[in-house]
CSV table of C-alpha atoms and ligand atoms in Angstrom, one decimal:
chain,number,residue,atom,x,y,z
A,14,UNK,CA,-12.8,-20.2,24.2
A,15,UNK,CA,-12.4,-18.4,27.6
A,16,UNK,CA,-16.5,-18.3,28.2
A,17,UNK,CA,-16.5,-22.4,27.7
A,18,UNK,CA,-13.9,-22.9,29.8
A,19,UNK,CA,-14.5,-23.0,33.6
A,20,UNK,CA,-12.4,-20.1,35.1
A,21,UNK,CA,-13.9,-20.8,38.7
A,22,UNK,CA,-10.9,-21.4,41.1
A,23,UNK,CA,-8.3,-20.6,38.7
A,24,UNK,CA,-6.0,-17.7,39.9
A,25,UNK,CA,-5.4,-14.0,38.3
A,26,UNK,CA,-2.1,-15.3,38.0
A,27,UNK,CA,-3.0,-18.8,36.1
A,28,UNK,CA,-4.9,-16.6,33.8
A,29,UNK,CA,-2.5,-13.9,33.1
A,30,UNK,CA,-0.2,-16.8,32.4
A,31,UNK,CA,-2.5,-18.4,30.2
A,32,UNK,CA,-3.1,-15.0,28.3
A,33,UNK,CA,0.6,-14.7,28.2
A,34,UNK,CA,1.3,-17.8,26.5
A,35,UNK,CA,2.4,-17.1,22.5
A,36,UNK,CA,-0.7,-17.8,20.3
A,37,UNK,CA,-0.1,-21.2,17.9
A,38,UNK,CA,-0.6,-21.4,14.2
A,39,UNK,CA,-3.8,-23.7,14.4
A,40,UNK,CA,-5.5,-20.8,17.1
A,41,UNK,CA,-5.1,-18.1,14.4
A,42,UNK,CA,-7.7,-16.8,12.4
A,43,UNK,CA,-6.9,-16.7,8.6
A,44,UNK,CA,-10.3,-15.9,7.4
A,45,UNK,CA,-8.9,-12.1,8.9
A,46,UNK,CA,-6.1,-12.2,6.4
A,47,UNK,CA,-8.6,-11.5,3.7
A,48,UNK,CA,-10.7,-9.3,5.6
A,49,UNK,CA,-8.8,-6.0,4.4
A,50,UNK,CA,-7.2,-6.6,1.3
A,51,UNK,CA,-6.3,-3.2,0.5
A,52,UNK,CA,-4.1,-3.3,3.3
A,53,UNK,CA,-2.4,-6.0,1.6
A,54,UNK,CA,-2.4,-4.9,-2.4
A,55,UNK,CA,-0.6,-1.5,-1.4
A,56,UNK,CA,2.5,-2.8,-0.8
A,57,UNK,CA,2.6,-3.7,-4.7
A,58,UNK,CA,2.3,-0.3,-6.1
A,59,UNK,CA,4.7,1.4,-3.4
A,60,UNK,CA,7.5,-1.2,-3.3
A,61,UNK,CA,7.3,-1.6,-7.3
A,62,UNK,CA,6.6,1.8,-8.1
A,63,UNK,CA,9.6,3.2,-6.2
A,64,UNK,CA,11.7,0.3,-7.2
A,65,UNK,CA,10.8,1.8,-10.9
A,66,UNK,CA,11.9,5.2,-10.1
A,67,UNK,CA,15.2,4.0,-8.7
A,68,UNK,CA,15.8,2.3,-11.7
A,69,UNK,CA,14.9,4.8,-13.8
A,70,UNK,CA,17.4,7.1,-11.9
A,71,UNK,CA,20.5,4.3,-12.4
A,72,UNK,CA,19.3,4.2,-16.2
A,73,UNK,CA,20.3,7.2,-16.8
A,74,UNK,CA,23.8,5.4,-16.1
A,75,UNK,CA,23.6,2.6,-17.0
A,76,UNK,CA,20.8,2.4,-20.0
A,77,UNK,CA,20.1,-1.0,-20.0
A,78,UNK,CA,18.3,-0.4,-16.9
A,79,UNK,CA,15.4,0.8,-18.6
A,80,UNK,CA,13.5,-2.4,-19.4
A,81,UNK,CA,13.9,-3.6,-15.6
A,82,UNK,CA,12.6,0.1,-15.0
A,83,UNK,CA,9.7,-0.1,-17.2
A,84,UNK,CA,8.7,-3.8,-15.6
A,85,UNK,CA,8.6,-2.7,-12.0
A,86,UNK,CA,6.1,0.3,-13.5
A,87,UNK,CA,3.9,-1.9,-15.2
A,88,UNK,CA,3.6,-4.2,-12.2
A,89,UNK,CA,3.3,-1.0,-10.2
A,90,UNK,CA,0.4,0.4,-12.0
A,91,UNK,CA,-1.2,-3.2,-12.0
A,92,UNK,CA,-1.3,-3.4,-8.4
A,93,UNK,CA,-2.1,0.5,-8.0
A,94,UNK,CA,-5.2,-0.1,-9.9
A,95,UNK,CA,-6.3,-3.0,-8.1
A,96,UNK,CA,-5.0,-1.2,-4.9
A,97,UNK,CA,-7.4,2.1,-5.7
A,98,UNK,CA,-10.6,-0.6,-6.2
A,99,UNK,CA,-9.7,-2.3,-2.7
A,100,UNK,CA,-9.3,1.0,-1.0
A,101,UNK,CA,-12.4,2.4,-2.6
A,102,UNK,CA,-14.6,-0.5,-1.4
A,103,UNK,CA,-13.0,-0.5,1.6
A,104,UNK,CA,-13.3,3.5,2.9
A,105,UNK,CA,-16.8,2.9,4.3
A,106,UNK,CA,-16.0,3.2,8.4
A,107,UNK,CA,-13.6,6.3,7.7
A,108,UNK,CA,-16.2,8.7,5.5
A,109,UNK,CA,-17.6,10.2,8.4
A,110,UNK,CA,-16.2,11.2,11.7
A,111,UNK,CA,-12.6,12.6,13.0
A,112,UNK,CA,-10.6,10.0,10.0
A,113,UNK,CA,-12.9,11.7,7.3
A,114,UNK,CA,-10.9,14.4,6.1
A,115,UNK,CA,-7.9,12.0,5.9
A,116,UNK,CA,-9.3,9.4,3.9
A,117,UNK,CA,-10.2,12.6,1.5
A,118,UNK,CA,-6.5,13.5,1.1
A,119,UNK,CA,-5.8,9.9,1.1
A,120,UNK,CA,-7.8,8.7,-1.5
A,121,UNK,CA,-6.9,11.9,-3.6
A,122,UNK,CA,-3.5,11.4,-3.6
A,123,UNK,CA,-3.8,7.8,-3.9
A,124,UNK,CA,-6.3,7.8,-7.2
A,125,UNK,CA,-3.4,10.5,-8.6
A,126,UNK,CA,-0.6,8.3,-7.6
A,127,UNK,CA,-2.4,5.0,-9.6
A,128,UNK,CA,-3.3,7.1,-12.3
A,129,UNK,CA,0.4,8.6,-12.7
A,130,UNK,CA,1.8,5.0,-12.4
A,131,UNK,CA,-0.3,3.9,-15.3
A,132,UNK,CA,0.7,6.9,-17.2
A,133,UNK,CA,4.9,6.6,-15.8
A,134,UNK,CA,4.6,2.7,-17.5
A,135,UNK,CA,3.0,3.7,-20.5
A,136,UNK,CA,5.7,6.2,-21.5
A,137,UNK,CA,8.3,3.7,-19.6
A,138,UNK,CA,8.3,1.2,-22.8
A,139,UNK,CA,8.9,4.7,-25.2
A,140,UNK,CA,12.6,5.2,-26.3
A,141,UNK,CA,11.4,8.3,-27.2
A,142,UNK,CA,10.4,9.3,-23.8
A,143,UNK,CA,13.1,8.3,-22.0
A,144,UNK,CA,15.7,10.9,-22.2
A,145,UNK,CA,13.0,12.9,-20.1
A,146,UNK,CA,11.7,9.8,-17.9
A,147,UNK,CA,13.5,10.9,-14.9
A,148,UNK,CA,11.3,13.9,-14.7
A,149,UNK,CA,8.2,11.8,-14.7
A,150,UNK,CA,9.0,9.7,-12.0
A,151,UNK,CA,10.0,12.3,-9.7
A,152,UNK,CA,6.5,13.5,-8.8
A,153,UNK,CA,5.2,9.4,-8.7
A,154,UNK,CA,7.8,9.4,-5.9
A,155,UNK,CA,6.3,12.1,-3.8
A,156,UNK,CA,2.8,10.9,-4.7
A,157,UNK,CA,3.2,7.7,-3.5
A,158,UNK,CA,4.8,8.8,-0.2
A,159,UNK,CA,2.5,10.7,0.6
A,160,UNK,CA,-0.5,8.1,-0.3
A,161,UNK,CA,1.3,5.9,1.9
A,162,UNK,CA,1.7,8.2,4.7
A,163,UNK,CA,-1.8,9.1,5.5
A,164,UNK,CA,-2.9,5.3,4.6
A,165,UNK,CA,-0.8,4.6,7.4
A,166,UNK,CA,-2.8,7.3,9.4
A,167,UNK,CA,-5.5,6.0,8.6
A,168,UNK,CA,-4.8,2.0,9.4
A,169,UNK,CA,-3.4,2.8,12.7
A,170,UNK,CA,-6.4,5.4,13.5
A,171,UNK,CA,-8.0,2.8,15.9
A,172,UNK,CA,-4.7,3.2,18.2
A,173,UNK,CA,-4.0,6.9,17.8
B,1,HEM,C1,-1.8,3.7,-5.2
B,1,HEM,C2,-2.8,4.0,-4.4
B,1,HEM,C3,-2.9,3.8,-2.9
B,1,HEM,C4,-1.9,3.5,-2.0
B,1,HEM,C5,-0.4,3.3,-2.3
B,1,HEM,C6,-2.5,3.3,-0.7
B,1,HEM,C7,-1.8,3.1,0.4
B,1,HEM,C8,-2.3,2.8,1.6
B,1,HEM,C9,-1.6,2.4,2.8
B,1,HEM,C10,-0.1,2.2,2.9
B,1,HEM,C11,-2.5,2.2,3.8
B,1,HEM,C12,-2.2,1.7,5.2
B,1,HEM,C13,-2.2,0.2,5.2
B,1,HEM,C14,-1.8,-0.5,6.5
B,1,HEM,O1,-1.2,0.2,7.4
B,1,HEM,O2,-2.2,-1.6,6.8
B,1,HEM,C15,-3.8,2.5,3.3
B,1,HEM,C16,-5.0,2.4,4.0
B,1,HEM,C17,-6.2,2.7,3.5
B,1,HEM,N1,-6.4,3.2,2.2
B,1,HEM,FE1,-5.2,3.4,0.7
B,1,HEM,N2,-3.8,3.5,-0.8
B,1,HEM,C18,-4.1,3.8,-2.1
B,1,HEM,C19,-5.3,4.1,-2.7
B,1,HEM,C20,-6.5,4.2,-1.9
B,1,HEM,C21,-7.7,4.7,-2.4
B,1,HEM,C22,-8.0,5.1,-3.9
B,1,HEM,C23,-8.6,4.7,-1.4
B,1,HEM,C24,-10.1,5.0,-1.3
B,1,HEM,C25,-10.8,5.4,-2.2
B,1,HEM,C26,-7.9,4.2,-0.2
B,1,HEM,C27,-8.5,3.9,1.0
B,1,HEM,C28,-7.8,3.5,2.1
B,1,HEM,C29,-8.4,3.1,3.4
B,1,HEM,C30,-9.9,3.2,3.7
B,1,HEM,C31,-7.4,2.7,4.2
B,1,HEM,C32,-7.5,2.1,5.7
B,1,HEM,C33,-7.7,0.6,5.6
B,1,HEM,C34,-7.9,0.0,6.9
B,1,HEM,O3,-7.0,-0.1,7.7
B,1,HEM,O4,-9.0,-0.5,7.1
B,1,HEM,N3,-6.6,3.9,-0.6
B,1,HEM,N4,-3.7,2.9,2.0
């Protein structure tokens, strides 16, 4: 938009301004929003999947808990899966160079955090399991956190 415009005789100032001014909805680009869609599916696995471990904690209280509990895993592990497949296909610019050895750990812990979430719903829906559930989740937990944590690193790797 800038090149077809004709800048000549307009001030820094005009232009800084112009710069300034709060993008619209119409001048965004929404074919970006589904140009990383990993970025977007992890949110289901990490808000779901902790929401299931909370709940599985309070069940332990208050038992009727444990269906909400085994829900939010389910879901979880759905969008864990789907979340492992985006990330996989989408790893390509950080397998080589200084982001390398990050995406490694990430992807490790993140494959073992989907495949724990699938294994955490399974036994979820198990009365037999569920006197011991509470030890299951507690590693997802950690897993999860820590996929998160260097997903982030990795994300925010162009500004670091
Ligand atoms: C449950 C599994 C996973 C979780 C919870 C997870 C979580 C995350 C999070 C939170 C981010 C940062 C997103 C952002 O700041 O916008 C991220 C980025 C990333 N993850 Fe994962 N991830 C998972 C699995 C995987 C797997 C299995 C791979 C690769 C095989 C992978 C590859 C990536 C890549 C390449 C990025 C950077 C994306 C970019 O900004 O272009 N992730 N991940």
């Amino acid at each position: 938009m800038a090149d077809e415009m004709d800048m000549s005789g307009v001030g820094n100032d005009a232009i800084l301004q112009a710069l300034q001014q709060p993008l619209t909805l119409q001048e965004l680009d929404y074919a970006q929003v589904w140009a990383h869609p990993h970025n977007q599916w992890v949110h289901f696995p990490i808000a779901l999947g902790l929401t299931g471990v909370v709940l599985v904690l309070l069940a332990r209280r208050w038992p009727s808990l444990y269906t909400s509990a085994a829900v939010c895993l389910t879901m979880g592990a759905l969008g864990g899966v789907t979340a492992s497949i985006t990330g996989w296909l989408q790893r390509e610019s950080f397998t080589t160079g200084p982001w390398s050895y990050v995406l490694q750990v990430h992807q490790t812990f993140g494959f073992l955090a989907s495949a724990y979430l699938v294994l955490c719903a399974f036994v979820s829906w198990r009365p037999a399991f569920r006197p011991w559930l509470w030890l299951y989740v507690l590693p997802l937990a950690v897993g999860l956190f820590v996929a998160a944590l260097y997903g982030g690193f990795l994300s925010s790797s162009s500004s670091l």
